Tab-separated table of C-alpha atoms and ligand atoms in Angstrom:
chain	number	residue	atom	x	y	z
K	296	MET	CA	197.043	142.477	89.709
K	297	ASN	CA	195.135	144.128	92.044
K	298	THR	CA	194.105	142.507	95.145
K	299	THR	CA	191.519	144.503	97.435
K	300	ILE	CA	190.538	143.431	100.799
K	301	ILE	CA	187.837	144.164	102.928
K	302	GLY	CA	188.680	144.594	106.550
K	303	SER	CA	191.357	145.326	108.582
K	304	GLY	CA	191.263	142.590	111.512
K	305	VAL	CA	193.794	139.871	111.946
K	306	ALA	CA	192.484	138.062	109.034
K	307	ALA	CA	193.063	141.230	106.550
K	308	TRP	CA	196.349	142.305	107.935
K	309	THR	CA	197.816	138.616	108.022
K	310	LEU	CA	196.696	138.031	104.311
K	311	VAL	CA	198.778	141.397	103.807
K	312	ARG	CA	201.713	139.879	104.963
K	313	GLU	CA	201.449	136.954	103.451
K	314	LEU	CA	200.588	138.258	100.100
K	315	ARG	CA	203.961	140.642	100.445
K	316	LYS	CA	205.963	137.390	101.286
K	317	ALA	CA	204.611	135.936	98.327
K	318	ASP	CA	204.857	138.881	95.829
K	319	PRO	CA	206.585	141.852	96.735
K	320	GLU	CA	205.410	143.983	93.938
K	321	SER	CA	201.569	143.344	93.572
K	322	GLN	CA	199.109	145.855	94.135
K	323	ILE	CA	197.395	145.479	97.367
K	324	ARG	CA	194.283	147.754	98.330
K	325	LEU	CA	192.741	147.791	101.832
K	326	ILE	CA	189.415	149.087	102.196
K	327	THR	CA	188.375	149.251	106.143
K	328	ALA	CA	185.327	150.607	108.090
K	329	ASP	CA	187.684	151.350	110.974
K	330	ASN	CA	190.999	153.075	111.290
K	331	GLY	CA	192.884	150.253	110.347
K	332	ASP	CA	195.100	149.966	113.395
K	333	PHE	CA	196.439	146.429	114.127
K	334	TYR	CA	195.776	144.908	117.687
K	335	SER	CA	195.023	141.694	118.997
K	336	LYS	CA	191.235	141.075	119.267
K	337	PRO	CA	192.069	138.418	122.000
K	338	MET	CA	193.483	140.732	124.221
K	339	LEU	CA	190.266	142.661	124.638
K	340	SER	CA	188.993	139.924	127.239
K	341	ASN	CA	192.196	140.073	129.236
K	342	ALA	CA	193.138	143.638	128.878
K	343	LEU	CA	191.405	145.092	132.330
K	344	ALA	CA	193.591	142.765	134.740
K	345	SER	CA	196.817	144.060	133.044
K	346	GLY	CA	195.683	147.692	133.016
K	347	LYS	CA	195.831	147.974	129.116
K	348	THR	CA	194.393	151.078	127.578
K	349	PRO	CA	192.915	150.849	123.965
K	350	GLU	CA	195.902	152.991	122.909
K	351	SER	CA	198.071	150.379	124.203
K	352	LEU	CA	196.148	147.664	122.730
K	353	VAL	CA	197.709	148.783	119.371
K	354	MET	CA	200.360	146.568	118.154
K	355	THR	CA	200.934	148.359	114.828
K	356	PRO	CA	199.404	151.780	113.612
K	357	ALA	CA	197.205	151.453	110.215
K	358	ALA	CA	199.518	153.986	108.329
K	359	LYS	CA	202.853	152.362	109.323
K	360	PHE	CA	201.544	148.730	108.579
K	361	ALA	CA	200.415	150.269	105.240
K	362	GLU	CA	203.849	151.901	104.177
K	363	GLN	CA	205.674	148.539	105.504
K	364	GLN	CA	203.695	146.668	103.438
K	365	LYS	CA	202.928	148.967	100.628
K	366	VAL	CA	199.372	148.621	100.855
K	367	ASP	CA	197.227	151.379	99.389
K	368	LEU	CA	194.875	151.976	102.668
K	369	ILE	CA	191.358	153.119	102.436
K	370	PRO	CA	190.406	153.590	106.409
K	371	ASN	CA	187.065	154.774	107.724
K	372	THR	CA	185.488	153.787	104.532
K	373	SER	CA	182.315	151.151	104.621
K	374	VAL	CA	181.707	149.065	101.435
K	375	SER	CA	178.206	148.757	100.620
K	376	ALA	CA	177.795	146.633	97.495
K	377	ILE	CA	179.892	144.220	95.527
K	378	ASP	CA	179.173	143.779	91.782
K	379	ALA	CA	180.798	140.511	90.923
K	380	ASP	CA	180.660	140.629	87.417
K	381	ALA	CA	182.189	143.985	86.940
K	382	ARG	CA	184.605	143.447	89.488
K	383	LYS	CA	183.844	146.496	91.190
K	384	VAL	CA	182.954	147.917	94.921
K	385	SER	CA	180.776	150.525	95.996
K	386	SER	CA	181.978	152.315	99.250
K	387	SER	CA	181.372	155.446	101.116
K	388	ALA	CA	184.952	156.871	99.345
K	389	GLY	CA	183.150	155.979	96.079
K	390	GLU	CA	183.891	152.940	93.604
K	391	PHE	CA	187.135	150.593	93.093
K	392	ASN	CA	187.875	148.062	90.576
K	393	TYR	CA	189.642	144.997	91.583
K	394	ASP	CA	191.103	141.728	89.897
K	395	ASN	CA	190.567	139.664	93.050
K	396	LEU	CA	188.430	140.385	96.266
K	397	VAL	CA	188.991	139.188	99.496
K	398	LEU	CA	186.392	139.737	102.015
K	399	ALA	CA	187.566	139.490	105.760
K	400	LEU	CA	184.504	141.191	107.302
K	401	GLY	CA	184.389	139.643	110.696
K	402	ALA	CA	181.346	138.874	112.621
K	403	ASP	CA	178.769	141.034	114.337
K	404	THR	CA	177.715	140.604	118.160
K	405	ILE	CA	174.262	139.084	118.540
K	406	LYS	CA	171.795	140.973	120.186
K	407	LEU	CA	169.346	139.535	122.526
K	408	PRO	CA	165.663	140.495	122.485
K	409	LEU	CA	165.170	142.157	125.728
K	410	GLU	CA	162.259	144.216	127.002
K	411	GLY	CA	162.676	147.286	129.454
K	412	ASN	CA	164.349	150.801	129.062
K	413	GLY	CA	167.608	149.480	130.172
K	414	ALA	CA	167.846	147.074	127.039
K	415	SER	CA	169.302	149.693	124.612
K	416	ASP	CA	172.387	150.298	127.232
K	417	VAL	CA	173.670	146.573	127.170
K	418	ILE	CA	176.846	146.800	125.383
K	419	SER	CA	179.232	144.009	123.941
K	420	VAL	CA	182.942	144.027	123.285
K	421	ASN	CA	183.821	143.020	119.910
K	422	ASP	CA	186.543	145.635	118.684
K	423	LEU	CA	188.871	148.153	119.949
K	424	ASN	CA	186.302	151.054	119.622
K	425	ASP	CA	183.978	148.964	121.877
K	426	TYR	CA	186.634	148.375	124.165
K	427	THR	CA	187.185	152.290	124.563
K	428	VAL	CA	183.563	152.729	125.234
K	429	PHE	CA	183.641	149.856	127.784
K	430	ARG	CA	186.655	150.881	129.590
K	431	LYS	CA	184.694	154.629	130.056
K	432	LEU	CA	181.411	153.068	131.209
K	433	LEU	CA	183.432	150.910	133.517
K	434	GLU	CA	184.865	153.812	135.767
K	435	GLY	CA	183.732	153.821	139.311
K	436	LYS	CA	181.566	150.530	138.733
K	437	LYS	CA	181.567	147.615	141.129
K	438	GLU	CA	178.830	145.246	139.655
K	439	VAL	CA	178.559	144.151	136.051
K	440	ALA	CA	176.092	141.646	134.762
K	441	VAL	CA	177.473	139.285	131.835
K	442	LEU	CA	174.839	137.982	129.647
K	443	GLY	CA	176.634	134.459	128.144
K	444	ALA	CA	178.689	131.742	129.955
K	445	GLY	CA	180.818	131.016	126.692
K	446	LEU	CA	184.147	131.431	126.045
K	447	ILE	CA	183.879	135.197	125.862
K	448	GLY	CA	181.669	135.698	128.865
K	449	CYS	CA	183.761	133.408	131.058
K	450	GLU	CA	186.986	135.232	130.224
K	451	PHE	CA	185.512	138.854	130.926
K	452	ALA	CA	184.305	137.618	134.015
K	453	ASN	CA	187.618	136.553	135.271
K	454	ASP	CA	189.138	139.712	133.987
K	455	LEU	CA	186.621	141.967	135.754
K	456	LEU	CA	187.041	140.007	138.850
K	457	LYS	CA	190.776	140.705	138.525
K	458	ALA	CA	189.983	144.305	138.088
K	459	GLU	CA	188.166	143.797	141.585
K	460	ILE	CA	184.716	144.087	139.846
K	461	HIS	CA	182.284	141.613	140.858
K	462	THR	CA	180.207	139.788	137.757
K	463	THR	CA	177.282	137.707	137.732
K	464	VAL	CA	177.283	135.683	134.727
K	465	PHE	CA	173.848	134.399	133.035
K	466	ASP	CA	173.229	131.731	130.607
K	467	LEU	CA	170.545	129.670	129.213
K	468	ALA	CA	172.514	126.247	129.752
K	469	ASP	CA	173.125	124.976	133.333
K	470	ARG	CA	176.647	124.848	133.037
K	471	PRO	CA	179.409	127.565	131.754
K	472	LEU	CA	181.089	126.724	128.448
K	473	ALA	CA	178.401	123.842	127.929
K	474	ARG	CA	179.295	123.679	123.917
K	475	LEU	CA	182.820	123.417	124.371
K	476	LEU	CA	183.362	121.330	127.616
K	477	PRO	CA	181.934	117.799	128.962
K	478	GLU	CA	179.805	118.497	132.122
K	479	GLN	CA	182.640	117.765	134.639
K	480	ALA	CA	184.936	120.169	133.252
K	481	SER	CA	182.159	122.587	132.941
K	482	THR	CA	181.529	121.915	136.886
K	483	PHE	CA	185.492	122.440	137.563
K	484	MET	CA	185.633	125.867	135.769
K	485	LEU	CA	182.278	126.734	137.459
K	486	ASN	CA	183.791	126.176	140.918
K	487	LYS	CA	187.226	127.499	140.312
K	488	LEU	CA	185.536	130.974	139.121
K	489	ALA	CA	182.981	131.018	141.914
K	490	GLU	CA	185.680	130.328	144.607
K	491	LYS	CA	187.382	133.580	143.509
K	492	GLY	CA	184.058	135.529	143.643
K	493	VAL	CA	182.182	135.109	140.308
K	494	SER	CA	178.473	134.574	140.707
K	495	TRP	CA	176.478	132.320	138.210
K	496	LYS	CA	172.772	132.362	137.394
K	497	LEU	CA	172.526	129.601	134.948
K	498	GLY	CA	169.513	127.782	133.408
K	499	ARG	CA	167.998	130.959	132.563
K	500	SER	CA	167.449	133.680	130.399
K	501	VAL	CA	167.508	137.166	131.033
K	502	THR	CA	163.847	138.598	129.874
K	503	GLY	CA	164.510	142.566	130.757
K	504	ILE	CA	166.163	145.062	131.665
K	505	VAL	CA	165.024	148.163	133.668
K	506	LYS	CA	167.052	151.158	134.555
K	507	THR	CA	166.923	153.659	137.372
K	508	GLY	CA	169.234	156.521	137.490
K	509	THR	CA	172.476	154.807	136.870
K	510	ALA	CA	171.318	151.320	137.982
K	511	TYR	CA	170.279	148.229	136.124
K	512	THR	CA	167.616	145.903	137.268
K	513	LEU	CA	167.624	142.391	135.405
K	514	THR	CA	164.839	140.187	135.600
K	515	ASP	CA	165.261	136.466	134.392
K	516	SER	CA	162.881	133.579	133.444
K	517	THR	CA	163.052	132.351	137.016
K	518	GLY	CA	161.433	135.528	138.060
K	519	ASP	CA	164.642	136.464	139.881
K	520	SER	CA	165.880	140.229	139.700
K	521	THR	CA	169.764	141.113	140.129
K	522	GLN	CA	171.315	144.527	140.167
K	523	ALA	CA	174.251	145.616	138.197
K	524	ASP	CA	175.903	148.954	137.294
K	525	LEU	CA	176.807	147.762	133.680
K	526	VAL	CA	175.692	144.816	131.369
K	527	LEU	CA	177.970	143.152	129.250
K	528	SER	CA	176.708	140.812	126.434
K	529	ALA	CA	178.957	137.937	125.382
K	530	VAL	CA	176.009	135.775	123.617
K	531	GLY	CA	178.030	135.008	120.300
K	532	LEU	CA	178.527	136.012	116.927
K	533	LYS	CA	176.928	136.208	113.791
K	534	PRO	CA	179.377	136.153	110.460
K	535	ARG	CA	178.975	139.478	108.548
K	536	THR	CA	177.126	137.884	105.398
K	537	GLU	CA	175.210	140.665	104.110
K	538	LEU	CA	177.536	142.131	101.468
K	539	ALA	CA	178.186	138.621	100.205
K	540	GLN	CA	174.495	137.647	100.148
K	541	ASN	CA	173.585	140.848	97.975
K	542	ALA	CA	176.278	140.077	95.805
K	543	GLY	CA	174.633	136.617	95.016
K	544	LEU	CA	177.410	134.613	96.648
K	545	THR	CA	176.570	131.395	98.219
K	546	VAL	CA	176.058	132.075	102.044
K	547	GLN	CA	175.080	129.491	104.940
K	548	ARG	CA	175.881	130.365	108.282
K	549	GLY	CA	178.760	132.067	106.779
K	550	ILE	CA	180.181	133.152	103.415
K	551	VAL	CA	180.685	129.496	102.107
K	552	VAL	CA	184.170	129.102	100.691
K	553	ASN	CA	185.975	125.717	98.809
K	554	GLY	CA	189.304	124.423	99.784
K	555	LEU	CA	191.185	127.394	98.372
K	556	GLY	CA	188.740	129.880	100.182
K	557	GLN	CA	187.207	130.819	97.195
K	558	THR	CA	183.563	131.988	97.190
K	559	SER	CA	181.060	130.642	94.615
K	560	HIS	CA	182.519	133.625	92.471
K	561	SER	CA	185.904	132.654	91.550
K	562	ASN	CA	187.185	136.160	91.776
K	563	ILE	CA	186.416	136.678	95.323
K	564	TYR	CA	187.740	135.060	98.424
K	565	ALA	CA	186.797	134.835	101.989
K	566	LEU	CA	188.403	134.301	105.393
K	567	GLY	CA	188.479	134.843	109.263
K	568	ASP	CA	185.143	135.062	111.003
K	569	CYS	CA	183.189	135.848	108.225
K	570	ALA	CA	183.768	132.502	106.344
K	571	ASP	CA	182.402	129.380	106.275
K	572	TYR	CA	184.999	126.702	104.865
K	573	LEU	CA	183.315	124.040	102.888
K	574	GLY	CA	179.753	125.128	104.121
K	575	LYS	CA	181.031	122.948	107.082
K	576	PHE	CA	183.221	125.132	109.615
K	577	VAL	CA	182.715	128.512	110.873
K	578	LEU	CA	185.793	129.310	113.128
K	579	PRO	CA	185.972	132.241	114.935
K	580	TYR	CA	189.349	131.756	116.025
K	581	ILE	CA	192.705	133.221	115.240
K	582	MET	CA	194.656	129.596	114.217
K	583	PRO	CA	192.333	128.997	111.286
K	584	VAL	CA	192.892	132.714	109.966
K	585	MET	CA	196.815	132.247	110.072
K	586	GLN	CA	196.202	128.731	108.126
K	587	SER	CA	193.609	130.281	105.982
K	588	ALA	CA	195.888	133.605	105.045
K	589	ARG	CA	198.955	131.566	104.240
K	590	ALA	CA	197.491	129.058	101.671
K	591	MET	CA	195.225	132.164	100.086
K	592	ALA	CA	198.448	134.251	99.381
K	593	GLN	CA	200.130	131.393	97.316
K	594	THR	CA	196.393	130.748	95.847
K	595	LEU	CA	196.153	134.715	94.913
K	596	THR	CA	199.662	134.786	93.633
K	597	GLY	CA	199.304	132.084	91.231
K	598	LYS	CA	199.993	128.830	92.971
K	599	PRO	CA	196.573	127.205	94.183
K	600	THR	CA	196.680	125.885	97.345
K	601	GLU	CA	194.069	123.964	99.215
K	602	ILE	CA	193.711	125.398	103.019
K	603	LYS	CA	194.790	122.835	106.019
K	604	PHE	CA	193.054	123.076	109.266
K	605	PRO	CA	195.233	120.762	111.782
K	606	ALA	CA	193.933	120.366	115.274
K	607	MET	CA	193.947	123.974	116.837
K	608	PRO	CA	193.163	123.805	120.357
K	609	VAL	CA	192.277	127.082	121.755
K	610	SER	CA	193.325	128.419	125.256
K	611	ILE	CA	190.526	129.986	127.353
K	612	LYS	CA	192.077	132.985	128.976
K	613	THR	CA	190.879	132.513	132.549
K	614	PRO	CA	193.790	132.840	134.644
K	615	ASP	CA	191.984	131.223	137.650
K	616	CYS	CA	191.123	128.237	135.763
K	617	PRO	CA	193.757	127.793	132.803
K	618	ALA	CA	191.843	125.805	130.081
K	619	VAL	CA	192.460	124.298	126.737
K	620	VAL	CA	189.793	122.865	124.368
K	621	ASN	CA	189.532	121.257	121.142
K	622	PRO	CA	186.081	119.764	121.053
K	623	PRO	CA	185.289	116.705	119.136
K	624	LEU	CA	183.702	117.372	115.552
K	625	PRO	CA	179.814	116.644	115.324
K	626	GLU	CA	180.805	113.420	113.081
K	627	HIS	CA	182.706	112.056	115.403
K	628	GLU	CA	181.675	109.137	117.442
K	629	GLY	CA	182.924	108.117	121.163
K	630	GLU	CA	183.020	108.703	124.561
K	631	TRP	CA	184.602	111.174	127.184
K	632	GLU	CA	187.376	109.678	129.512
K	633	ILE	CA	187.867	111.903	132.382
K	634	THR	CA	190.180	112.040	135.109
K	635	ALA	CA	189.777	114.912	137.732
K	636	ASP	CA	191.263	116.256	141.118
K	637	GLU	CA	191.114	119.369	142.759
K	638	ASN	CA	193.895	120.732	140.646
K	639	GLY	CA	192.484	119.958	137.013
K	640	VAL	CA	190.234	117.899	134.913
K	641	LYS	CA	191.653	115.952	131.914
K	642	ALA	CA	189.096	115.113	129.518
K	643	LEU	CA	189.775	112.821	126.393
K	644	PHE	CA	187.385	112.169	123.624
K	645	LYS	CA	188.134	108.816	122.168
K	646	ASN	CA	186.560	106.518	119.725
K	647	LYS	CA	186.136	102.666	120.358
K	648	ASP	CA	189.689	101.854	118.994
K	649	GLY	CA	190.983	104.544	121.570
K	650	ALA	CA	191.873	107.038	118.818
K	651	LEU	CA	191.851	110.910	120.616
K	652	LEU	CA	189.484	112.794	118.701
K	653	GLY	CA	188.802	115.744	121.082
K	654	MET	CA	190.000	116.960	124.604
K	655	ALA	CA	189.298	119.585	127.206
K	656	LEU	CA	192.250	120.182	129.922
K	657	LEU	CA	191.744	122.437	132.519
K	658	GLY	CA	194.011	123.590	135.660
K	659	GLU	CA	197.041	121.765	135.817
K	660	ALA	CA	196.227	119.202	133.181
K	661	SER	CA	196.172	122.257	130.428
K	662	LYS	CA	199.835	121.960	130.721
K	663	GLU	CA	199.371	118.821	128.819
K	664	ARG	CA	198.483	120.655	125.531
K	665	GLN	CA	201.959	120.408	123.571
K	666	ALA	CA	201.996	116.656	124.263
K	667	LEU	CA	198.240	115.644	123.507
K	668	THR	CA	197.710	118.303	120.270
K	669	PRO	CA	199.755	116.276	118.024
K	670	LEU	CA	197.712	112.909	118.587
K	671	LEU	CA	194.271	114.997	117.553
K	672	PRO	CA	193.254	114.517	114.094
K	673	ALA	CA	193.198	117.193	111.557
K	674	MET	CA	190.059	119.041	110.526
K	675	ILE	CA	190.808	119.502	106.871
O	824	FAD	P1	187.421	141.526	112.578
O	824	FAD	O1	188.549	141.579	113.569
O	824	FAD	O2	186.545	141.549	113.259
O	824	FAD	O3	187.566	142.297	111.501
O	824	FAD	C1	186.785	142.570	110.632
O	824	FAD	C2	187.103	144.030	109.726
O	824	FAD	O4	185.953	144.046	108.641
O	824	FAD	C3	186.856	145.161	110.622
O	824	FAD	O5	188.283	145.904	110.268
O	824	FAD	C4	185.788	145.847	109.901
O	824	FAD	O6	185.939	147.383	110.356
O	824	FAD	C5	185.812	145.489	108.834
O	824	FAD	N1	184.455	145.722	107.768
O	824	FAD	C6	183.428	144.762	108.319
O	824	FAD	N2	182.343	145.291	107.172
O	824	FAD	C7	182.897	145.929	106.631
O	824	FAD	C8	182.622	147.118	105.436
O	824	FAD	N3	181.215	146.729	104.741
O	824	FAD	N4	183.139	147.872	104.841
O	824	FAD	C9	184.291	147.939	105.207
O	824	FAD	N5	184.968	147.184	106.255
O	824	FAD	C10	184.078	146.275	106.999
O	824	FAD	N6	190.346	133.753	119.146
O	824	FAD	C11	191.097	132.901	119.641
O	824	FAD	O7	191.734	132.242	118.870
O	824	FAD	N7	191.839	133.030	120.829
O	824	FAD	C12	191.378	133.662	121.958
O	824	FAD	O8	191.657	133.759	123.207
O	824	FAD	C13	190.355	134.540	121.538
O	824	FAD	N8	189.635	135.557	122.405
O	824	FAD	C14	188.887	136.410	121.802
O	824	FAD	C15	188.127	137.457	122.605
O	824	FAD	C16	187.479	138.090	122.299
O	824	FAD	C17	187.032	139.357	123.173
O	824	FAD	C18	186.716	138.439	121.059
O	824	FAD	C19	185.850	139.370	120.521
O	824	FAD	C20	187.329	137.510	120.271
O	824	FAD	C21	188.232	136.458	120.557
O	824	FAD	N9	188.742	135.572	119.805
O	824	FAD	C22	189.583	134.827	120.023
O	824	FAD	C23	188.449	135.761	118.159
O	824	FAD	C24	189.507	136.308	117.364
O	824	FAD	O9	189.777	137.587	117.934
O	824	FAD	C25	188.800	136.180	115.711
O	824	FAD	O10	188.448	135.143	115.533
O	824	FAD	C26	189.530	137.376	115.020
O	824	FAD	O11	190.046	138.759	115.594
O	824	FAD	C27	188.920	137.648	113.767
O	824	FAD	O12	189.536	138.362	112.991
O	824	FAD	P2	188.741	138.865	111.625
O	824	FAD	O13	189.993	139.799	110.854
O	824	FAD	O14	187.961	137.701	110.957
O	824	FAD	O15	187.469	139.738	111.932
């Protein structure tokens, strides 16, 4: 039995580990567009302050991981097509047959449509290669514009601050983390980071970037202009779905999978940032990957096992305002109950019977994560 996995991010390598635990001998092939080194992607947005180089972020080099786990590794190889009926993929290294195929393709960064000769210089940090470029470009720079005040934008702003680089953070929303936090919690985050030196330009969109020499001037929808030495975009991610779509698999926001992680073709599975669980959840975080990989390894080795998602709060790595969030699901009805003081915000989303459905814990309140998580409902 040959299981072929496309990708070498945390989804792919975690699945490899779980497959090996379930079956020490089956054939595993891993085809990946990058070099396959295993690193912690979440560390990309808090690595500057701790002085981490791209090399020191690698936790296990690809060749070593492949040897330990007895994987046939095909690195630096891009898969261009899947023939689902013939069970075959085409790639820059030729064609490969499989019995089961797993898509662990991750997500692409969203690019804003911007005008001006500086627009093409905007960078994003979504993998180790991007981080290498980012580190080089930052040398000698003192002023960075961050597009997007979501989780990744806020984390980079705080990390740059710790590395003594001033940031101005832009967002269309009028407050940071608007999709994850109730208003009072957003305001707390805004104030904490502002006290430390982050500048916010909210409720506006950046429309153009003009480059003069090595400096950039950003113009925004309010007519303001802002100077920066570098522009970092963190406006969001889009699951990589093109391969699946071209192969005729069902795609919505991501590659749609059922409770087993199986796509609309029974021999093809998907997990991680590219997957759309039950056509309902796109969950670009580490915990869902772990849950999916564990169940999927059982299914792929002959014991069909439903993926379970317990409540999976996400930590926001902003050391100047530690935060833990577990937003309520869209179908949840209820209200935020908020207690706040200068040390933190504890926001609990409860239904009319008092059951906890979501939470946002900032500052001191983030220490209550462990106590509160068991009270949250499972997702699936
Ligand atoms: P990826 O790691 O993106 O891997 C995709 C793989 O697919 C890559 O190896 C790529 O080369 C390969 N690939 C793609 N297309 C092809 C092709 N056609 N052919 C061959 N190979 C291909 N989550 C948290 O839970 N907590 C955090 O604090 C957190 N912080 C984050 C900070 C940053 C800066 C970022 C960017 C993300 C963060 N996340 C965090 C999200 C988390 O890191 C991701 O959910 C997770 O790493 C996704 O793993 P993945 O394997 O699905 O995708």
